[in-house]
Amino acid sequence: MALSIEEIVNKHESALKKYKGLYAFADLFATSLVLYALFVLFNMRDLFLMFSTFEPYTGAKYNILGFGVVFETLGLIFLAFALSIILTAIRHYRAEKKDAIALIEETHPVLRERLRTAYDNRNTDNIIVRDLIGGVIIDSKSVQSSSFLNRRKLAKDLFVIVFAVSILAYVAGTGYQTTLSPTDLNGVIDKLPFSDSHSDLYPVEENGGTSNNTSQENIFGEPAVIVVEGKEVDLKIPPGSGQGFTNQETAEQMNNSFIQSGLVNPEATASQAYYENLPEGYRNVIQNYFEGLAEE
């Protein structure tokens, strides 16, 4: 009897492993077709043009089973298959795992707890265990391995496969593809703030300058001006004049040669730089200043 109960469990466990393999294959095939259909729609074949490594192979045709297949198509198929393996492995790794005993007890309440107890004590020989194992064997005859098959899951995978094949057939028949392409990422990268194409730095040339052709004139802005009685007065000091503020519009250019003065009484005298052609609004202030110096 112990061998009989073990054979029953092993038979159902073997069928369950086959069904799990079928689920994995269906998921892998469906995911691969969906990814490949998306790659075709979004012109992912242009991805190989962005890498110089694949440049010698782009456009090349290979004879496979009497059909000429271009390199880009083979590359997309391989890429879709590789990604599908990763996604399928992650999905099945996170899925809930149940053994044959758990599934049998779940679908057949009459065997709940009894099947597990009988299988765990299959090597025990006493009247109670023999009676339990005999009853479990009789009740498990109605259990069919096909009841473990998740037909709903397979139907979903089949629907996805048909949908992906329909998209591929439509693209092959009409040539329809979106305007998006991986090459569009080049423009996106150029617009990023850290992209080198918009750097504010310019390479230094041999002559010490930069490659920036922007004019460097007037780097300090416009000359300072004031408005006196509604009229703008330029306050820029001519270099070396030593004559204070002058009105650039009315002042005459003076090019007097230097003449050394003789000995004079070392008393405060009026400045020789003073002259009457002073900006309006400042004339009285400047005159009072120099007159005050003369009095002192």
GROMACS .gro file of N, CA and C in nm, residues 84-214:
model
  393
   84SER      N    1   1.232   3.841  -2.306
   84SER     CA    2   1.120   3.754  -2.266
   84SER      C    3   1.164   3.650  -2.165
   85ILE      N    4   1.284   3.597  -2.182
   85ILE     CA    5   1.335   3.499  -2.086
   85ILE      C    6   1.347   3.562  -1.947
   86ILE      N    7   1.398   3.684  -1.944
   86ILE     CA    8   1.415   3.752  -1.815
   86ILE      C    9   1.278   3.779  -1.750
   87LEU      N   10   1.185   3.833  -1.829
   87LEU     CA   11   1.053   3.866  -1.774
   87LEU      C   12   0.978   3.740  -1.730
   88THR      N   13   0.986   3.634  -1.810
   88THR     CA   14   0.917   3.510  -1.775
   88THR      C   15   0.976   3.447  -1.650
   89ALA      N   16   1.107   3.449  -1.639
   89ALA     CA   17   1.172   3.391  -1.520
   89ALA      C   18   1.131   3.467  -1.394
   90ILE      N   19   1.126   3.600  -1.404
   90ILE     CA   20   1.086   3.679  -1.287
   90ILE      C   21   0.941   3.651  -1.250
   91ARG      N   22   0.854   3.644  -1.352
   91ARG     CA   23   0.712   3.622  -1.325
   91ARG      C   24   0.688   3.485  -1.261
   92HIS      N   25   0.754   3.380  -1.309
   92HIS     CA   26   0.732   3.246  -1.255
   92HIS      C   27   0.804   3.228  -1.121
   93TYR      N   28   0.911   3.303  -1.100
   93TYR     CA   29   0.979   3.293  -0.970
   93TYR      C   30   0.892   3.352  -0.859
   94ARG      N   31   0.818   3.457  -0.892
   94ARG     CA   32   0.733   3.522  -0.791
   94ARG      C   33   0.595   3.457  -0.781
   95ALA      N   34   0.565   3.365  -0.870
   95ALA     CA   35   0.432   3.302  -0.867
   95ALA      C   36   0.420   3.205  -0.749
   96GLU      N   37   0.297   3.184  -0.707
   96GLU     CA   38   0.272   3.092  -0.596
   96GLU      C   39   0.297   2.949  -0.642
   97LYS      N   40   0.371   2.874  -0.558
   97LYS     CA   41   0.409   2.738  -0.593
   97LYS      C   42   0.330   2.639  -0.507
   98LYS      N   43   0.264   2.545  -0.574
   98LYS     CA   44   0.188   2.441  -0.505
   98LYS      C   45   0.228   2.305  -0.560
   99ASP      N   46   0.243   2.210  -0.470
   99ASP     CA   47   0.274   2.075  -0.514
   99ASP      C   48   0.147   1.999  -0.545
  100ALA      N   49   0.163   1.874  -0.590
  100ALA     CA   50   0.048   1.795  -0.633
  100ALA      C   51  -0.045   1.765  -0.515
  101ILE      N   52   0.010   1.740  -0.398
  101ILE     CA   53  -0.073   1.708  -0.283
  101ILE      C   54  -0.162   1.827  -0.247
  102ALA      N   55  -0.105   1.948  -0.248
  102ALA     CA   56  -0.183   2.067  -0.215
  102ALA      C   57  -0.294   2.089  -0.316
  103LEU      N   58  -0.267   2.066  -0.445
  103LEU     CA   59  -0.369   2.085  -0.548
  103LEU      C   60  -0.480   1.980  -0.536
  104ILE      N   61  -0.440   1.857  -0.508
  104ILE     CA   62  -0.542   1.751  -0.495
  104ILE      C   63  -0.633   1.780  -0.376
  105GLU      N   64  -0.574   1.819  -0.264
  105GLU     CA   65  -0.657   1.848  -0.147
  105GLU      C   66  -0.742   1.972  -0.168
  106GLU      N   67  -0.696   2.065  -0.253
  106GLU     CA   68  -0.773   2.185  -0.280
  106GLU      C   69  -0.893   2.157  -0.370
  107THR      N   70  -0.875   2.068  -0.466
  107THR     CA   71  -0.983   2.038  -0.560
  107THR      C   72  -1.072   1.922  -0.513
  108HIS      N   73  -1.023   1.844  -0.417
  108HIS     CA   74  -1.101   1.731  -0.366
  108HIS      C   75  -1.106   1.740  -0.213
  109PRO      N   76  -1.209   1.802  -0.162
  109PRO     CA   77  -1.219   1.820  -0.015
  109PRO      C   78  -1.219   1.689   0.064
  110VAL      N   79  -1.262   1.579   0.003
  110VAL     CA   80  -1.268   1.454   0.075
  110VAL      C   81  -1.129   1.403   0.113
  111LEU      N   82  -1.027   1.449   0.039
  111LEU     CA   83  -0.889   1.407   0.066
  111LEU      C   84  -0.810   1.510   0.147
  112ARG      N   85  -0.878   1.617   0.186
  112ARG     CA   86  -0.807   1.722   0.258
  112ARG      C   87  -0.752   1.670   0.390
  113GLU      N   88  -0.625   1.695   0.413
  113GLU     CA   89  -0.549   1.652   0.530
  113GLU      C   90  -0.522   1.501   0.531
  114ARG      N   91  -0.613   1.422   0.476
  114ARG     CA   92  -0.595   1.277   0.477
  114ARG      C   93  -0.483   1.235   0.384
  115LEU      N   94  -0.478   1.295   0.261
  115LEU     CA   95  -0.375   1.257   0.164
  115LEU      C   96  -0.236   1.294   0.217
  116ARG      N   97  -0.221   1.412   0.273
  116ARG     CA   98  -0.092   1.455   0.323
  116ARG      C   99  -0.047   1.367   0.441
  117THR      N  100  -0.141   1.336   0.527
  117THR     CA  101  -0.106   1.252   0.643
  117THR      C  102  -0.068   1.112   0.599
  118ALA      N  103  -0.142   1.058   0.503
  118ALA     CA  104  -0.111   0.921   0.456
  118ALA      C  105   0.024   0.918   0.386
  119TYR      N  106   0.056   1.022   0.308
  119TYR     CA  107   0.184   1.023   0.235
  119TYR      C  108   0.301   1.041   0.331
  120ASP      N  109   0.284   1.121   0.435
  120ASP     CA  110   0.393   1.142   0.530
  120ASP      C  111   0.419   1.017   0.616
  121ASN      N  112   0.317   0.936   0.635
  121ASN     CA  113   0.332   0.816   0.719
  121ASN      C  114   0.329   0.688   0.636
  122ARG      N  115   0.370   0.700   0.511
  122ARG     CA  116   0.364   0.585   0.421
  122ARG      C  117   0.458   0.472   0.463
  123ASN      N  118   0.562   0.502   0.539
  123ASN     CA  119   0.656   0.399   0.583
  123ASN      C  120   0.623   0.345   0.722
  124THR      N  121   0.514   0.394   0.777
  124THR     CA  122   0.473   0.345   0.909
  124THR      C  123   0.377   0.227   0.891
  125ASP      N  124   0.400   0.123   0.971
  125ASP     CA  125   0.318   0.002   0.955
  125ASP      C  126   0.241  -0.024   1.084
  126ASN      N  127   0.115   0.016   1.085
  126ASN     CA  128   0.024  -0.019   1.194
  126ASN      C  129  -0.117  -0.016   1.137
  127ILE      N  130  -0.209  -0.063   1.215
  127ILE     CA  131  -0.344  -0.079   1.164
  127ILE      C  132  -0.411   0.054   1.129
  128ILE      N  133  -0.378   0.158   1.202
  128ILE     CA  134  -0.441   0.288   1.177
  128ILE      C  135  -0.391   0.346   1.045
  129VAL      N  136  -0.257   0.339   1.022
  129VAL     CA  137  -0.199   0.394   0.899
  129VAL      C  138  -0.245   0.314   0.779
  130ARG      N  139  -0.251   0.178   0.795
  130ARG     CA  140  -0.295   0.097   0.682
  130ARG      C  141  -0.439   0.129   0.644
  131ASP      N  142  -0.522   0.151   0.743
  131ASP     CA  143  -0.663   0.187   0.714
  131ASP      C  144  -0.671   0.323   0.648
  132LEU      N  145  -0.589   0.419   0.693
  132LEU     CA  146  -0.591   0.554   0.632
  132LEU      C  147  -0.543   0.549   0.488
  133ILE      N  148  -0.435   0.477   0.463
  133ILE     CA  149  -0.381   0.472   0.327
  133ILE      C  150  -0.479   0.402   0.234
  134GLY      N  151  -0.544   0.296   0.282
  134GLY     CA  152  -0.641   0.225   0.198
  134GLY      C  153  -0.756   0.316   0.159
  135GLY      N  154  -0.806   0.394   0.254
  135GLY     CA  155  -0.917   0.484   0.223
  135GLY      C  156  -0.874   0.595   0.127
  136VAL      N  157  -0.754   0.644   0.142
  136VAL     CA  158  -0.705   0.751   0.052
  136VAL      C  159  -0.688   0.698  -0.089
  137ILE      N  160  -0.638   0.577  -0.105
  137ILE     CA  161  -0.619   0.520  -0.238
  137ILE      C  162  -0.753   0.506  -0.309
  138ILE      N  163  -0.854   0.463  -0.235
  138ILE     CA  164  -0.987   0.446  -0.295
  138ILE      C  165  -1.045   0.581  -0.337
  139ASP      N  166  -1.031   0.680  -0.251
  139ASP     CA  167  -1.089   0.812  -0.280
  139ASP      C  168  -1.012   0.887  -0.389
  140SER      N  169  -0.883   0.855  -0.408
  140SER     CA  170  -0.801   0.926  -0.506
  140SER      C  171  -0.816   0.872  -0.647
  141LYS      N  172  -0.894   0.764  -0.663
  141LYS     CA  173  -0.912   0.709  -0.798
  141LYS      C  174  -0.987   0.806  -0.889
  142SER      N  175  -1.067   0.894  -0.829
  142SER     CA  176  -1.143   0.989  -0.910
  142SER      C  177  -1.061   1.112  -0.950
  143VAL      N  178  -0.942   1.119  -0.896
  143VAL     CA  179  -0.858   1.237  -0.927
  143VAL      C  180  -0.793   1.218  -1.062
  144GLN      N  181  -0.812   1.317  -1.151
  144GLN     CA  182  -0.751   1.316  -1.283
  144GLN      C  183  -0.644   1.425  -1.291
  145SER      N  184  -0.532   1.390  -1.349
  145SER     CA  185  -0.423   1.488  -1.360
  145SER      C  186  -0.462   1.608  -1.445
  146SER      N  187  -0.555   1.589  -1.538
  146SER     CA  188  -0.597   1.699  -1.624
  146SER      C  189  -0.668   1.810  -1.546
  147SER      N  190  -0.711   1.778  -1.424
  147SER     CA  191  -0.779   1.880  -1.344
  147SER      C  192  -0.682   1.986  -1.294
  148PHE      N  193  -0.551   1.956  -1.301
  148PHE     CA  194  -0.452   2.053  -1.259
  148PHE      C  195  -0.422   2.158  -1.367
  149LEU      N  196  -0.467   2.133  -1.488
  149LEU     CA  197  -0.436   2.222  -1.599
  149LEU      C  198  -0.517   2.351  -1.585
  150ASN      N  199  -0.446   2.464  -1.585
  150ASN     CA  200  -0.510   2.595  -1.574
  150ASN      C  201  -0.546   2.643  -1.716
  151ARG      N  202  -0.662   2.607  -1.760
  151ARG     CA  203  -0.704   2.641  -1.896
  151ARG      C  204  -0.726   2.792  -1.913
  152ARG      N  205  -0.764   2.856  -1.806
  152ARG     CA  206  -0.785   3.001  -1.815
  152ARG      C  207  -0.654   3.075  -1.843
  153LYS      N  208  -0.549   3.029  -1.781
  153LYS     CA  209  -0.418   3.091  -1.803
  153LYS      C  210  -0.371   3.068  -1.947
  154LEU      N  211  -0.389   2.948  -1.995
  154LEU     CA  212  -0.349   2.919  -2.133
  154LEU      C  213  -0.434   2.998  -2.233
  155ALA      N  214  -0.561   3.019  -2.201
  155ALA     CA  215  -0.647   3.096  -2.291
  155ALA      C  216  -0.599   3.241  -2.300
  156LYS      N  217  -0.552   3.297  -2.188
  156LYS     CA  218  -0.498   3.433  -2.191
  156LYS      C  219  -0.374   3.441  -2.278
  157ASP      N  220  -0.285   3.345  -2.262
  157ASP     CA  221  -0.164   3.345  -2.344
  157ASP      C  222  -0.198   3.328  -2.491
  158LEU      N  223  -0.295   3.243  -2.521
  158LEU     CA  224  -0.336   3.223  -2.659
  158LEU      C  225  -0.393   3.350  -2.719
  159PHE      N  226  -0.471   3.424  -2.641
  159PHE     CA  227  -0.528   3.550  -2.690
  159PHE      C  228  -0.417   3.651  -2.719
  160VAL      N  229  -0.318   3.659  -2.630
  160VAL     CA  230  -0.206   3.751  -2.652
  160VAL      C  231  -0.128   3.713  -2.776
  161ILE      N  232  -0.108   3.584  -2.798
  161ILE     CA  233  -0.034   3.538  -2.917
  161ILE      C  234  -0.109   3.576  -3.044
  162VAL      N  235  -0.240   3.551  -3.046
  162VAL     CA  236  -0.319   3.585  -3.164
  162VAL      C  237  -0.317   3.736  -3.189
  163PHE      N  238  -0.325   3.814  -3.081
  163PHE     CA  239  -0.324   3.959  -3.096
  163PHE      C  240  -0.191   4.008  -3.153
  164ALA      N  241  -0.079   3.956  -3.101
  164ALA     CA  242   0.053   3.996  -3.152
  164ALA      C  243   0.072   3.955  -3.297
  165VAL      N  244   0.029   3.834  -3.331
  165VAL     CA  245   0.041   3.788  -3.470
  165VAL      C  246  -0.044   3.875  -3.563
  166SER      N  247  -0.161   3.917  -3.517
  166SER     CA  248  -0.247   4.003  -3.598
  166SER      C  249  -0.180   4.138  -3.626
  167ILE      N  250  -0.113   4.193  -3.524
  167ILE     CA  251  -0.042   4.320  -3.543
  167ILE      C  252   0.071   4.304  -3.644
  168LEU      N  253   0.147   4.196  -3.631
  168LEU     CA  254   0.257   4.172  -3.724
  168LEU      C  255   0.206   4.152  -3.867
  169ALA      N  256   0.095   4.081  -3.880
  169ALA     CA  257   0.038   4.061  -4.013
  169ALA      C  258  -0.011   4.193  -4.072
  170TYR      N  259  -0.069   4.278  -3.990
  170TYR     CA  260  -0.116   4.408  -4.039
  170TYR      C  261   0.001   4.495  -4.082
  171VAL      N  262   0.108   4.495  -4.004
  171VAL     CA  263   0.226   4.574  -4.040
  171VAL      C  264   0.289   4.521  -4.168
  172ALA      N  265   0.297   4.388  -4.180
  172ALA     CA  266   0.355   4.330  -4.300
  172ALA      C  267   0.271   4.358  -4.424
  173GLY      N  268   0.138   4.364  -4.407
  173GLY     CA  269   0.050   4.386  -4.522
  173GLY      C  270   0.039   4.531  -4.563
  174THR      N  271   0.041   4.622  -4.465
  174THR     CA  272   0.021   4.764  -4.495
  174THR      C  273   0.149   4.846  -4.486
  175GLY      N  274   0.250   4.792  -4.420
  175GLY     CA  275   0.373   4.868  -4.402
  175GLY      C  276   0.361   4.979  -4.300
  176TYR      N  277   0.256   4.976  -4.219
  176TYR     CA  278   0.234   5.082  -4.120
  176TYR      C  279   0.335   5.072  -4.007
  177GLN      N  280   0.393   5.185  -3.972
  177GLN     CA  281   0.481   5.197  -3.857
  177GLN      C  282   0.468   5.338  -3.800
  178THR      N  283   0.493   5.350  -3.671
  178THR     CA  284   0.484   5.482  -3.609
  178THR      C  285   0.601   5.569  -3.653
  179THR      N  286   0.589   5.697  -3.627
  179THR     CA  287   0.695   5.791  -3.662
  179THR      C  288   0.805   5.794  -3.557
  180LEU      N  289   0.786   5.726  -3.446
  180LEU     CA  290   0.887   5.723  -3.340
  180LEU      C  291   1.001   5.630  -3.378
  181SER      N  292   1.120   5.664  -3.332
  181SER     CA  293   1.238   5.585  -3.362
  181SER      C  294   1.341   5.606  -3.252
  182PRO      N  295   1.429   5.507  -3.226
  182PRO     CA  296   1.533   5.527  -3.125
  182PRO      C  297   1.626   5.643  -3.158
  183THR      N  298   1.639   5.678  -3.286
  183THR     CA  299   1.725   5.791  -3.323
  183THR      C  300   1.671   5.923  -3.270
  184ASP      N  301   1.543   5.926  -3.233
  184ASP     CA  302   1.487   6.049  -3.175
  184ASP      C  303   1.549   6.079  -3.039
  185LEU      N  304   1.607   5.978  -2.978
  185LEU     CA  305   1.670   6.001  -2.847
  185LEU      C  306   1.790   6.092  -2.858
  186ASN      N  307   1.852   6.098  -2.976
  186ASN     CA  308   1.966   6.188  -2.993
  186ASN      C  309   1.924   6.333  -2.969
  187GLY      N  310   1.807   6.371  -3.024
  187GLY     CA  311   1.758   6.506  -3.002
  187GLY      C  312   1.721   6.532  -2.858
  188VAL      N  313   1.667   6.429  -2.791
  188VAL     CA  314   1.631   6.445  -2.650
  188VAL      C  315   1.756   6.464  -2.565
  189ILE      N  316   1.860   6.387  -2.596
  189ILE     CA  317   1.984   6.397  -2.519
  189ILE      C  318   2.048   6.534  -2.538
  190ASP      N  319   2.040   6.588  -2.661
  190ASP     CA  320   2.098   6.720  -2.686
  190ASP      C  321   2.028   6.830  -2.608
  191LYS      N  322   1.900   6.808  -2.572
  191LYS     CA  323   1.824   6.909  -2.500
  191LYS      C  324   1.840   6.899  -2.349
  192LEU      N  325   1.909   6.796  -2.300
  192LEU     CA  326   1.926   6.781  -2.157
  192LEU      C  327   2.019   6.890  -2.103
  193PRO      N  328   1.997   6.934  -1.978
  193PRO     CA  329   2.078   7.043  -1.922
  193PRO      C  330   2.226   7.010  -1.914
  194PHE      N  331   2.260   6.880  -1.893
  194PHE     CA  332   2.400   6.843  -1.877
  194PHE      C  333   2.463   6.798  -2.008
  195SER      N  334   2.392   6.821  -2.120
  195SER     CA  335   2.447   6.781  -2.249
  195SER      C  336   2.561   6.873  -2.288
  196ASP      N  337   2.667   6.818  -2.351
  196ASP     CA  338   2.782   6.897  -2.393
  196ASP      C  339   2.750   6.993  -2.505
  197SER      N  340   2.641   6.969  -2.579
  197SER     CA  341   2.609   7.052  -2.693
  197SER      C  342   2.566   7.191  -2.652
  198HIS      N  343   2.526   7.210  -2.524
  198HIS     CA  344   2.481   7.341  -2.478
  198HIS      C  345   2.571   7.394  -2.368
  199SER      N  346   2.695   7.351  -2.367
  199SER     CA  347   2.786   7.395  -2.263
  199SER      C  348   2.822   7.541  -2.281
  200ASP      N  349   2.837   7.615  -2.170
  200ASP     CA  350   2.877   7.754  -2.175
  200ASP      C  351   3.027   7.771  -2.183
  201LEU      N  352   3.100   7.661  -2.180
  201LEU     CA  353   3.244   7.668  -2.189
  201LEU      C  354   3.288   7.656  -2.333
  202TYR      N  355   3.393   7.730  -2.370
  202TYR     CA  356   3.443   7.729  -2.506
  202TYR      C  357   3.589   7.686  -2.503
  203PRO      N  358   3.632   7.604  -2.598
  203PRO     CA  359   3.771   7.558  -2.599
  203PRO      C  360   3.867   7.673  -2.619
  204VAL      N  361   3.979   7.667  -2.550
  204VAL     CA  362   4.081   7.771  -2.560
  204VAL      C  363   4.162   7.749  -2.686
  205GLU      N  364   4.181   7.857  -2.763
  205GLU     CA  365   4.259   7.847  -2.885
  205GLU      C  366   4.405   7.873  -2.856
  206GLU      N  367   4.491   7.856  -2.958
  206GLU     CA  368   4.633   7.870  -2.940
  206GLU      C  369   4.673   8.011  -2.904
  207ASN      N  370   4.601   8.112  -2.954
  207ASN     CA  371   4.635   8.250  -2.927
  207ASN      C  372   4.585   8.299  -2.791
  208GLY      N  373   4.531   8.208  -2.710
  208GLY     CA  374   4.486   8.245  -2.578
  208GLY      C  375   4.341   8.284  -2.573
  209GLY      N  376   4.274   8.296  -2.687
  209GLY     CA  377   4.134   8.331  -2.689
  209GLY      C  378   4.047   8.209  -2.685
  210THR      N  379   3.920   8.228  -2.712
  210THR     CA  380   3.826   8.117  -2.717
  210THR      C  381   3.761   8.113  -2.852
  211SER      N  382   3.690   8.001  -2.877
  211SER     CA  383   3.622   7.986  -3.004
  211SER      C  384   3.492   8.063  -3.009
  212ASN      N  385   3.453   8.129  -2.899
  212ASN     CA  386   3.331   8.207  -2.899
  212ASN      C  387   3.354   8.336  -2.977
  213ASN      N  388   3.273   8.363  -3.077
  213ASN     CA  389   3.289   8.480  -3.161
  213ASN      C  390   3.211   8.600  -3.111
  214THR      N  391   3.152   8.590  -2.994
  214THR     CA  392   3.072   8.700  -2.942
  214THR      C  393   3.161   8.819  -2.915
   0.00000   0.00000   0.00000
